Short mmCIF file of C-alpha atoms in Angstrom, two decimals:
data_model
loop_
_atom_site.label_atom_id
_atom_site.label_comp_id
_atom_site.label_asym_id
_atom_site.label_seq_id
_atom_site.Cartn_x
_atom_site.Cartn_y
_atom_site.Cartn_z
CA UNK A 159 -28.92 30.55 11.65
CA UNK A 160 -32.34 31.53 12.64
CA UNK A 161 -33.66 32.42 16.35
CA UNK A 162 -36.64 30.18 17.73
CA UNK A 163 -37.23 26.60 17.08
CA UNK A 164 -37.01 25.55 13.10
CA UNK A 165 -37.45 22.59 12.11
CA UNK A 166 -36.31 21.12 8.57
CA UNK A 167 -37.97 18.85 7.15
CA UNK A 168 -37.58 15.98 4.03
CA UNK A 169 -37.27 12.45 2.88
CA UNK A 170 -34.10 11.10 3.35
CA UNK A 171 -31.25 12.13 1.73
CA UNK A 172 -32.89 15.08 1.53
CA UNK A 173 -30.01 16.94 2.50
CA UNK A 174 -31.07 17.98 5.52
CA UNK A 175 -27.96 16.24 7.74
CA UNK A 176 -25.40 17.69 5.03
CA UNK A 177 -27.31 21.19 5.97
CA UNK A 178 -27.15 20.47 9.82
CA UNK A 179 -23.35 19.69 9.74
CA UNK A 180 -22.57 23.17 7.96
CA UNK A 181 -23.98 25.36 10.59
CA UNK A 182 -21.01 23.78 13.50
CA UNK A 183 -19.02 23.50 10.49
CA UNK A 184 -18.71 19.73 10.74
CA UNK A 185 -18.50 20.43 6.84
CA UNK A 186 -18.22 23.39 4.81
CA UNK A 187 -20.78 23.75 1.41
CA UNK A 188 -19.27 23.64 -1.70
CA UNK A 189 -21.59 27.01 -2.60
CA UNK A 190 -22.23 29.36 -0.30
CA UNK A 191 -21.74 30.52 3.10
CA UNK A 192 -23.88 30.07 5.99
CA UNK A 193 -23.75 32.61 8.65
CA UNK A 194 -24.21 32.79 12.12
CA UNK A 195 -24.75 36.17 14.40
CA UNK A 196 -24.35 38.08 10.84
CA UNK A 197 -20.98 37.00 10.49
CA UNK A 198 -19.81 33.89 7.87
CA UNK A 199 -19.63 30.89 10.17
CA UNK A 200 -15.61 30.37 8.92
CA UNK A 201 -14.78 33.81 10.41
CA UNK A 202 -15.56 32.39 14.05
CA UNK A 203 -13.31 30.17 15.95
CA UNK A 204 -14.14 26.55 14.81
CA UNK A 205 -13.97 25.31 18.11
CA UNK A 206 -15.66 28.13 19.70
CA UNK A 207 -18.47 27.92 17.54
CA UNK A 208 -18.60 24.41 18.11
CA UNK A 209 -19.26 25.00 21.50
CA UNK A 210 -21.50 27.95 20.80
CA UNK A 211 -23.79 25.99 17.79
CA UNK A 212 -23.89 22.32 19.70
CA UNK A 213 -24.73 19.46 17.76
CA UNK A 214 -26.48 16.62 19.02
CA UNK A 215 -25.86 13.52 16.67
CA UNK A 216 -29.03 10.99 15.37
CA UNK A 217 -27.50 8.33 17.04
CA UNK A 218 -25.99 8.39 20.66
CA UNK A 219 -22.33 8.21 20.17
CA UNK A 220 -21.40 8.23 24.27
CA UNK A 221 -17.78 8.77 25.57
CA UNK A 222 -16.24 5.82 27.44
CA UNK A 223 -17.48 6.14 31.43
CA UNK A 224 -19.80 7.67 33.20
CA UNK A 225 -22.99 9.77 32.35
CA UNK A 226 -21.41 12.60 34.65
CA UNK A 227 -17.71 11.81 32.64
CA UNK A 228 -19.93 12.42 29.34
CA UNK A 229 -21.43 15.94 30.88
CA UNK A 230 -18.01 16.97 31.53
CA UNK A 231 -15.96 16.09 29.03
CA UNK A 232 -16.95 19.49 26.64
CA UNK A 233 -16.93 22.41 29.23
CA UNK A 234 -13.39 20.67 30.44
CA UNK A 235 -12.08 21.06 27.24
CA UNK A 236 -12.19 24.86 27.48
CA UNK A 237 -11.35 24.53 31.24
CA UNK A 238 -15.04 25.28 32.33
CA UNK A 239 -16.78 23.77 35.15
CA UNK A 240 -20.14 21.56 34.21
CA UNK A 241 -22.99 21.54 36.67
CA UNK A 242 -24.08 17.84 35.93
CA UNK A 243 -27.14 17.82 38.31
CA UNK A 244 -28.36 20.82 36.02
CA UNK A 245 -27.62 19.79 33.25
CA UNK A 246 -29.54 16.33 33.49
CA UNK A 247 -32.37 17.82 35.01
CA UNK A 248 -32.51 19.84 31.88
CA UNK A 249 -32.32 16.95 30.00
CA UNK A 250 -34.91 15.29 31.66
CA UNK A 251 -32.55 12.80 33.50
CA UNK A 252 -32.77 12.14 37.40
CA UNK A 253 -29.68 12.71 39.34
CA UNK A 254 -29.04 9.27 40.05
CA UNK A 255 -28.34 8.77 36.64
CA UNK A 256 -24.65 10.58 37.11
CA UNK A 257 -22.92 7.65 38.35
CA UNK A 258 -24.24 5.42 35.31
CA UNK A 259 -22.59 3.33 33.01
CA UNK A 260 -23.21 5.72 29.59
CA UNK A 261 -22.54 2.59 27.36
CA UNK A 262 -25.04 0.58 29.98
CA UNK A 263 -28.24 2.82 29.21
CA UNK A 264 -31.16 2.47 27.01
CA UNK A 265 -30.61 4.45 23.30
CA UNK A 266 -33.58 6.50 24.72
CA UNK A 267 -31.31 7.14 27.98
CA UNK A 268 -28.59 7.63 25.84
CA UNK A 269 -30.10 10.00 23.72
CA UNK A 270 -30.93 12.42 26.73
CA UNK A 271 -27.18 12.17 27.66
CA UNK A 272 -26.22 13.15 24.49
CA UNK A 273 -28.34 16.30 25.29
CA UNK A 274 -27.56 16.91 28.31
CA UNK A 275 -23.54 17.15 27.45
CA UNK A 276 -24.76 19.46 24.55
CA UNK A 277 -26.50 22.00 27.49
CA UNK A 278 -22.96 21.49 29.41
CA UNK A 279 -21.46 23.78 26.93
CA UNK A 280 -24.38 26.20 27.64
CA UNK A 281 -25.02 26.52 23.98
CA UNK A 282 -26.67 29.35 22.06
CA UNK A 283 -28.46 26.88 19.21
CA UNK A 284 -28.73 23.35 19.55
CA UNK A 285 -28.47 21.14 16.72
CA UNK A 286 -30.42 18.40 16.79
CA UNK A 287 -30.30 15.77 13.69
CA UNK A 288 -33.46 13.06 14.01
CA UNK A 289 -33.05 13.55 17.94
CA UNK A 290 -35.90 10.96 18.35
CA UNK A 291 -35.31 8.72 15.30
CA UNK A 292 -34.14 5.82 17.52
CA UNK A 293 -37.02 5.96 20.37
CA UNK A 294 -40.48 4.69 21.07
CA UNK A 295 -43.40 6.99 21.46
CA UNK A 296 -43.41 7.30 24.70
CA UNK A 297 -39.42 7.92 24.91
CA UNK A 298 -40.50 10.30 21.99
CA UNK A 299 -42.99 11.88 23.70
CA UNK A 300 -40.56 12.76 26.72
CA UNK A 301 -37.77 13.82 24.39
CA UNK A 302 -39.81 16.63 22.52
CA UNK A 303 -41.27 17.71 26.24
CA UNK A 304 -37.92 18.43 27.17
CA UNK A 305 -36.93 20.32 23.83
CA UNK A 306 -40.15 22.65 24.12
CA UNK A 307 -39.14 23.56 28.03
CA UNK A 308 -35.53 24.37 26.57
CA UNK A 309 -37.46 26.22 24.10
CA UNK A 310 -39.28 28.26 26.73
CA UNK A 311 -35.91 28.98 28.51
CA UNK A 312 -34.60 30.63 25.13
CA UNK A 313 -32.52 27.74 23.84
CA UNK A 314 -32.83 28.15 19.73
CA UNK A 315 -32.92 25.05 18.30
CA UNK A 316 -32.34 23.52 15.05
CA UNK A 317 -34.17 20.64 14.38
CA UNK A 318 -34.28 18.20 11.42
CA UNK A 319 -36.81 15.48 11.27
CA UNK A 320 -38.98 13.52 8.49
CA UNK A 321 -41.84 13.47 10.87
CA UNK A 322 -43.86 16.19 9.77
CA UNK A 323 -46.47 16.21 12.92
CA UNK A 324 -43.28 16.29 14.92
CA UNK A 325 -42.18 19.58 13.33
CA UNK A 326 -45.64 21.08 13.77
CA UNK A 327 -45.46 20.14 17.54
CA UNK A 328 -42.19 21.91 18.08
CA UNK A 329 -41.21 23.91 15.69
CA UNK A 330 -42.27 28.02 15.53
CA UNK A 331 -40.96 27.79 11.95
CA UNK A 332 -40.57 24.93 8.40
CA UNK A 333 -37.91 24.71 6.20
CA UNK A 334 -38.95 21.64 3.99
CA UNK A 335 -35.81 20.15 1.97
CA UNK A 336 -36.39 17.72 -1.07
CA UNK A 337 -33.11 16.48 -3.13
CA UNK A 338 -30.91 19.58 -1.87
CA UNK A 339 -33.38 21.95 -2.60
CA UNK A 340 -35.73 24.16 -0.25
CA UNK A 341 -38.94 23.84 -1.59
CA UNK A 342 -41.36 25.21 1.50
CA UNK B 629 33.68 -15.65 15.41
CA UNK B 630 34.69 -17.98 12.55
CA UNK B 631 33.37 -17.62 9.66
CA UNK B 632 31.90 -20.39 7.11
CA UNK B 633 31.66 -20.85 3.97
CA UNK B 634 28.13 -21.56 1.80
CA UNK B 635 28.35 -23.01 -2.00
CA UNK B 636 25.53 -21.77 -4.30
CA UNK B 637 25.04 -25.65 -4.54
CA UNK B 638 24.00 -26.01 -1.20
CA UNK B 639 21.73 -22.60 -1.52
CA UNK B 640 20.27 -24.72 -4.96
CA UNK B 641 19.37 -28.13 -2.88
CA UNK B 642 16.88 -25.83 -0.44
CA UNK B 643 14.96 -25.10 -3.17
CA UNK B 644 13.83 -28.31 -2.54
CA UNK B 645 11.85 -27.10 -0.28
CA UNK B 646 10.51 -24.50 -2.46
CA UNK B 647 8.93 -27.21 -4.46
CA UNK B 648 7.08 -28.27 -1.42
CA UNK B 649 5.77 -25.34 -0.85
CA UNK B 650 4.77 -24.64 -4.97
CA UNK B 651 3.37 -28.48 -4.97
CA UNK B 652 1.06 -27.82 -1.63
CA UNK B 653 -0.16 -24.26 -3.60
CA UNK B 654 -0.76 -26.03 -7.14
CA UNK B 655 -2.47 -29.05 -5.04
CA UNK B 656 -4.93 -27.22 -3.26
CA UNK B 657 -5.25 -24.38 -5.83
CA UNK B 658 -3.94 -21.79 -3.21
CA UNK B 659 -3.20 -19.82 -6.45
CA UNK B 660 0.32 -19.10 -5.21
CA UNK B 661 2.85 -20.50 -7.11
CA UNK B 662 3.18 -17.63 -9.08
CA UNK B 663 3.95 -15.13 -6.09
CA UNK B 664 6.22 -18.15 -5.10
CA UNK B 665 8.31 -17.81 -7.96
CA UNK B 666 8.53 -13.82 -8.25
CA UNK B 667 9.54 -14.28 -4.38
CA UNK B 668 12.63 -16.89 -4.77
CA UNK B 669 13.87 -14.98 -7.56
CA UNK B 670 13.62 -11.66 -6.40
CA UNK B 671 15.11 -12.34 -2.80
CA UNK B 672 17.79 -14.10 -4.68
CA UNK B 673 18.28 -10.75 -6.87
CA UNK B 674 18.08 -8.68 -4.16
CA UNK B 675 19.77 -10.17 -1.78
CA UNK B 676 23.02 -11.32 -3.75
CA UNK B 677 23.03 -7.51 -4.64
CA UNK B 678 23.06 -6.22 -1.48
CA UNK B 679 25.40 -8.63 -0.34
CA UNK B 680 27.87 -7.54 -2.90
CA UNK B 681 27.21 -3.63 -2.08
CA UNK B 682 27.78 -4.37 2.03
CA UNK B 683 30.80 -6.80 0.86
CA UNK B 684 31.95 -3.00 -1.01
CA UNK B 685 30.96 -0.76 2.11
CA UNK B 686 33.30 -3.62 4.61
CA UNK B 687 36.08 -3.33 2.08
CA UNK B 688 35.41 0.63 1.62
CA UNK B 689 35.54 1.18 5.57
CA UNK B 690 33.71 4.39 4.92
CA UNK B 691 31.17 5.29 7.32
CA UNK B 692 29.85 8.06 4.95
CA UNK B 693 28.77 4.85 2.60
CA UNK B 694 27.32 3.21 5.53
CA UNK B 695 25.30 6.39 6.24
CA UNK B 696 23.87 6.21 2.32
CA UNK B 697 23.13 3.08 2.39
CA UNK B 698 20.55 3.51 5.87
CA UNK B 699 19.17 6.39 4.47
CA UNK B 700 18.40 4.10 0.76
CA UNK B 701 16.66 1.90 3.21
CA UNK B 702 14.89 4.57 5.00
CA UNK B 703 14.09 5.66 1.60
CA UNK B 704 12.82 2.51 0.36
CA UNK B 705 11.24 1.54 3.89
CA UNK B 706 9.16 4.52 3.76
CA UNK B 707 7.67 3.81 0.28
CA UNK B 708 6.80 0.47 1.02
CA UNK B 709 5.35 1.42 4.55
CA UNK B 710 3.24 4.22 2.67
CA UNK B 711 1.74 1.60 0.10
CA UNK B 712 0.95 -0.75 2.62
CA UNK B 713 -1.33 1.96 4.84
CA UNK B 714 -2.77 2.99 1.60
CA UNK B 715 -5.94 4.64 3.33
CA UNK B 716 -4.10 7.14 5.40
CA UNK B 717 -4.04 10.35 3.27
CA UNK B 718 -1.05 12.33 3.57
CA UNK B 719 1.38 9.56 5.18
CA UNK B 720 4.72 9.86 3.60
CA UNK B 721 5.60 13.01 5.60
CA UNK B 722 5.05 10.75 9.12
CA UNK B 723 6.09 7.46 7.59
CA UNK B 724 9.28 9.66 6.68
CA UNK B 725 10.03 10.79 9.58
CA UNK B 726 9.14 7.90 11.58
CA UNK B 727 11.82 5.54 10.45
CA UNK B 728 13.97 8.43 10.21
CA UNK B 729 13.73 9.40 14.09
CA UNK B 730 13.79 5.55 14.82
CA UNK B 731 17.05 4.40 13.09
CA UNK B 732 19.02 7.66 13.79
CA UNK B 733 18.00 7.51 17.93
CA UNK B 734 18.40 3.32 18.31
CA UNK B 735 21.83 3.83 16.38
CA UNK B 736 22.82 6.48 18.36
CA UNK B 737 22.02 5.30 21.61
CA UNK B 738 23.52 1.55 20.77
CA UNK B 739 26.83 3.64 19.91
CA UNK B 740 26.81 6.49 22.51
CA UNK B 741 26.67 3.67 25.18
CA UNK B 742 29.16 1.40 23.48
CA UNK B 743 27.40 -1.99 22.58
CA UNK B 744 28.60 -1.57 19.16
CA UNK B 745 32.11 0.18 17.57
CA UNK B 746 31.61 2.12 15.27
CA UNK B 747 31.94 -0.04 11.87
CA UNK B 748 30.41 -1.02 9.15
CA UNK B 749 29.92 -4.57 9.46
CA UNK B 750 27.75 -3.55 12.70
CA UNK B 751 26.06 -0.52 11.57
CA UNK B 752 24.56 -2.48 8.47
CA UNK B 753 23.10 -5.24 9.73
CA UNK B 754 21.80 -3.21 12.62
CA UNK B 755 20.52 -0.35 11.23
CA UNK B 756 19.08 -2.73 8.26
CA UNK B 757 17.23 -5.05 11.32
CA UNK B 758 15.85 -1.41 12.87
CA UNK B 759 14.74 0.05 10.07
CA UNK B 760 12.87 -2.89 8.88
CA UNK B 761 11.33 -3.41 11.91
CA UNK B 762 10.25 0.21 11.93
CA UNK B 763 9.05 0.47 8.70
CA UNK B 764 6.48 -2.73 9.42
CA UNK B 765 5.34 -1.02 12.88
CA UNK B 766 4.51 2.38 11.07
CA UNK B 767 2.84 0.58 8.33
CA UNK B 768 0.66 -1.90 11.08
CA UNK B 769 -0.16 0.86 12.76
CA UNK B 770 -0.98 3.20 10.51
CA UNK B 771 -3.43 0.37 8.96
CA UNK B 772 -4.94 0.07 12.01
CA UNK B 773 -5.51 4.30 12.52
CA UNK B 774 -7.05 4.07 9.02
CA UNK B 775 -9.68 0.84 10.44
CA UNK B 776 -10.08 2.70 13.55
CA UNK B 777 -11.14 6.33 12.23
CA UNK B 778 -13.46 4.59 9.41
CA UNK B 779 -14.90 2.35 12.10
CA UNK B 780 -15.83 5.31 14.47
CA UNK B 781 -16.48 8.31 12.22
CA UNK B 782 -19.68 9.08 14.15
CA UNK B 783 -17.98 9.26 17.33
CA UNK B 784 -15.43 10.97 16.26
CA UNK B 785 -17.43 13.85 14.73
CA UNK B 786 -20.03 13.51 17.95
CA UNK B 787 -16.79 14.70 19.83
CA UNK B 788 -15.78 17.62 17.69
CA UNK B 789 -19.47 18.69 18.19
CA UNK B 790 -17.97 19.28 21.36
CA UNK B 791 -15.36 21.72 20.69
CA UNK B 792 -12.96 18.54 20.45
CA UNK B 793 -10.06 19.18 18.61
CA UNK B 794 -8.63 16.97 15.59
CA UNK B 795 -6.23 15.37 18.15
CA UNK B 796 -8.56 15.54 20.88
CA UNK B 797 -11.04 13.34 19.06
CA UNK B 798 -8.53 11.00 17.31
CA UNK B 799 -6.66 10.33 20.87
CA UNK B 800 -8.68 7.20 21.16
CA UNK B 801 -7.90 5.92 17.93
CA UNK B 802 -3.83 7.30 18.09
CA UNK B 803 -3.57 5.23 21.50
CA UNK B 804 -4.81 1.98 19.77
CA UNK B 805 -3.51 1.82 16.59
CA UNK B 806 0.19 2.43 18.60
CA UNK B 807 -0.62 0.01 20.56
CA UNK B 808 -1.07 -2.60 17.50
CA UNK B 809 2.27 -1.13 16.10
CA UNK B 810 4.24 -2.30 18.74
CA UNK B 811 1.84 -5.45 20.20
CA UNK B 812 3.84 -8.14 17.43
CA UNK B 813 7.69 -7.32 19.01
CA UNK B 814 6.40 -7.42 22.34
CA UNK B 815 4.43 -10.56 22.10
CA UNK B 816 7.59 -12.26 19.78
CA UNK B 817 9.95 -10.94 22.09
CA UNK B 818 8.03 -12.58 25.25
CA UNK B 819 8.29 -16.36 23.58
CA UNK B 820 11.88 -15.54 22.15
CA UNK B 821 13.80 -18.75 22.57
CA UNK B 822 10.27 -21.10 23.39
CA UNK B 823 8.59 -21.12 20.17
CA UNK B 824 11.15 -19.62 17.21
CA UNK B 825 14.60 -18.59 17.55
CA UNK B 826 15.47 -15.26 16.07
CA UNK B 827 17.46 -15.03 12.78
CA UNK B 828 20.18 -13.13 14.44
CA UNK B 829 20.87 -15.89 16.76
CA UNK B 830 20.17 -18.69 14.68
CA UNK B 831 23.32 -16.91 11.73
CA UNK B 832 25.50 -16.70 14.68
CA UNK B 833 24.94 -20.69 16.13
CA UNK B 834 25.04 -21.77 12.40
CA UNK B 835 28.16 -19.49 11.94
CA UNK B 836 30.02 -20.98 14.71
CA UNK B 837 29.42 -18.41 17.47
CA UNK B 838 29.16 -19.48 21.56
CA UNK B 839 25.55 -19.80 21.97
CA UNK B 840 26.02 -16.98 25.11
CA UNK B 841 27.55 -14.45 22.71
CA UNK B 842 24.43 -15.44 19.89
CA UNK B 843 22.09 -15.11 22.92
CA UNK B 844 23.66 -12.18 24.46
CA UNK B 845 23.87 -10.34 21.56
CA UNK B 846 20.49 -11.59 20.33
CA UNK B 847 18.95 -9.47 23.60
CA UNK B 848 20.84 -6.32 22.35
CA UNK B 849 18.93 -6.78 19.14
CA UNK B 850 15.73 -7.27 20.31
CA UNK B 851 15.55 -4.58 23.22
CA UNK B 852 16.87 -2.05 20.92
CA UNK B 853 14.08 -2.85 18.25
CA UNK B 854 11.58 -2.73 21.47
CA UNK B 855 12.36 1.05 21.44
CA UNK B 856 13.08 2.13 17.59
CA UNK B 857 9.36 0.51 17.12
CA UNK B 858 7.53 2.17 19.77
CA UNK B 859 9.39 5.24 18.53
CA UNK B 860 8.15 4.37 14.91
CA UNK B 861 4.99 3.51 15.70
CA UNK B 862 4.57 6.89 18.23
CA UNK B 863 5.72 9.09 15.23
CA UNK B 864 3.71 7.27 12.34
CA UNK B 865 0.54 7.66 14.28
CA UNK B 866 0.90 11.32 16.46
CA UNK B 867 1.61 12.86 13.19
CA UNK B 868 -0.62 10.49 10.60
CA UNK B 869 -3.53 10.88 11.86
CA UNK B 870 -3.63 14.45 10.92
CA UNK B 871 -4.34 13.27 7.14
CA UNK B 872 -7.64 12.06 8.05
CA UNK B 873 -8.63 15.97 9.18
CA UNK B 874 -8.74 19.56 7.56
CA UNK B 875 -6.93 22.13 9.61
CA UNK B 876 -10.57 23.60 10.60
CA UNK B 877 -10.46 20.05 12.58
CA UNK B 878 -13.38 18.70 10.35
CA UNK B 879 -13.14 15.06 9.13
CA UNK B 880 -12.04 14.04 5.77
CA UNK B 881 -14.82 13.32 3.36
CA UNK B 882 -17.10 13.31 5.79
CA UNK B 883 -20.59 13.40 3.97
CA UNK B 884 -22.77 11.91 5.83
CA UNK B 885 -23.65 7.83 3.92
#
């Protein structure tokens, strides 16, 4: 798992969710291994590395109940405290927006919840799959601000996308995928 | 209790009634006369031959026979439970086990506190009513946990991306395909008496019985099923919905499209 912001890029089916869902181990190749810190990702702790490798799903999958229930609900799983406040601010969420309804909320809204429960866990690599796919421009626009501030605080990200411009913006470095294969 | 006696004539005239029932498929081509047919005759089958191996178990007195026979029916229940909740992977072990727990604890407890002695001709009928009734609660709720995971895959995975585990993410799911497993007694058991009377009962009136022993004992029958199927349904799905995960808590053929 590389260091920076990479984004991987392809046409659907591409294989570039199959590749996303191997580095938390959501899946495990059929060939291969795929390693994380120098070590084979199946030598860690599945959970742990779950919480270490966070992925943040194309579409917004909320938890029944609140915005601050959804923040919670992974550092309270390994008995760790969340700063929500923090946490949405990082996400680019006002504090007001604790108290909310998750399934209420806008898929853009929704979207930034699922990232700001991914920063709960204080992770080391985010995953993101399409983390825009579902949004407008301007919800687009706000989304990738946010990713290149986390990307200035040292978060390493993971990014797949079939917008190429929107790799360009972000990313430091381009994996292109076509049928399976990396071919830039 | 007196007892009465039924000809095989008078079991021949219902199938009167059959007829009905084959004339209103062929009429409006429900396509079910054939199902009809394999279902008269194989109810008569089976039930004539069970009747004749319980009529051997009274005469036998042996409770060791008794014991064989519930655990043929677990047996059996647990096969036909498993084919009906064909998209569980991995269910005989918790279909198993399910009925197992549930006939062994109701008949147990319905003995330990003295409703019933001891004897065959209560033990059979009993045990035959609680491990039925098990056996359909395991496999209704095992459907649903198989509806429920394929309906929410993306959830589910979005909260092992979380450091959920397995059981942690399935909870939702576990909680309401339980619930569906024991939702048909409950609901049955609230209009008991208004809408149907329950075959128990009804044996006993036609039999001869005082309607306050049918209905008395009718209440033993249907509060002891209450807890065999929440027990069935609490095993069947705390332990099935492990089939649907690997042990590194990743879903089951979970490709994504």
């Amino acid at each position: 798992m590389p260091q920076g912001t990479t984004a991987v890029l392809g046409p659907s089916g591409s294989g570039k969710s199959s590749l996303l869902r191997m580095l938390n181990r959501l899946s495990d190749p059929d060939l291969g291994t795929v390693h994380f810190k120098g070590k084979d990702v199946r030598t860690f702790d599945v959970l742990d590395l779950r919480r270490r490798a966070v992925l943040v799903p194309q579409l917004p999958a909320p938890l029944p109940g609140t915005v601050a229930d959804n923040v919670r609900y992974g550092p309270s799983l390994c008995e760790r405290e969340a700063d929500v406040n923090a946490c949405l601010g990082r996400a680019g969420l006002a504090r007001t927006y604790a108290t909310r309804d998750a399934a209420e909320l806008s898929v853009g809204e929704q979207q930034r919840v699922m990232l700001a429960r991914a920063l709960a866990l204080g992770p080391e690599v985010l995953l993101l799959d399409e983390p825009t796919s579902a949004l407008d421009e301007a919800a687009r626009d706000g989304v990738e601000r946010t990713l290149e501030e986390l990307a200035e605080e040292g978060v390493a990200m993971v990014l797949v996308t079939h917008d190429r411009w929107q790799a360009e913006r972000i990313a430091s470095q381009v994996i292109e995928l076509r049928e399976g294969r990396v071919v830039a | 209790m007196s007892s009465i006696d039924v000809t095989l004539v008078e079991v021949a005239a219902t199938l009167v009634l059959v007829v009905i029932a084959a004339v209103v498929s062929r009429w409006r081509r429900a396509e079910l006369e054939k199902d009809l047919a394999v279902a008269v005759l194989r109810s008569f089958v089976q039930l004539t031959a069970v009747g004749y191996a319980i009529q051997a178990i009274f005469d036998s007195d042996s409770l060791l026979l008794v014991v064989a026979l519930l655990a043929g029916m677990v047996a059996f229940g647990t096969f036909t439970a498993r084919g009906r909740a064909k998209d569980v992977p991995r269910a005989l072990g918790p279909v198993a086990l399910a009925l197992t727990v549930a006939a062994t604890t109701t008949l147990g407890l319905v003995l330990a506190l003295g409703v019933f002695e001891p004897e065959p001709r209560y033990l059979v009928p009993v045990g035959g009513m609680v491990i039925g009734n098990a056996m359909t609660a395991a496999a209704v709720a095992l459907n649903r946990l198989a509806d429920e995971i394929g309906g929410s895959r993306a959830a589910i995975e979005a909260t092992l991306s979380l450091g959920a585990t397995a059981r942690q993410a399935a909870a939702g799911a576990v909680t309401r395909s339980l619930r569906s497993g024991m939702i048909a007694l409950i609901d049955s058991t609230k209009t008991t008496g208004i809408v149907f009377f329950p075959g128990a009962m009804t044996g006993m009136l036609v039999a001869g019985a005082e309607p306050v022993d049918a209905v008395r004992l009718q209440l033993i029958l249907l509060w002891s099923l209450l807890g065999s199927v929440a027990l069935s349904a609490l095993i069947a799905t705390g332990l099935g919905y492990r089939g649907f995960f690997t042990p590194a808590h990743q879903l089951r053929d979970a490709g994504p499209r």
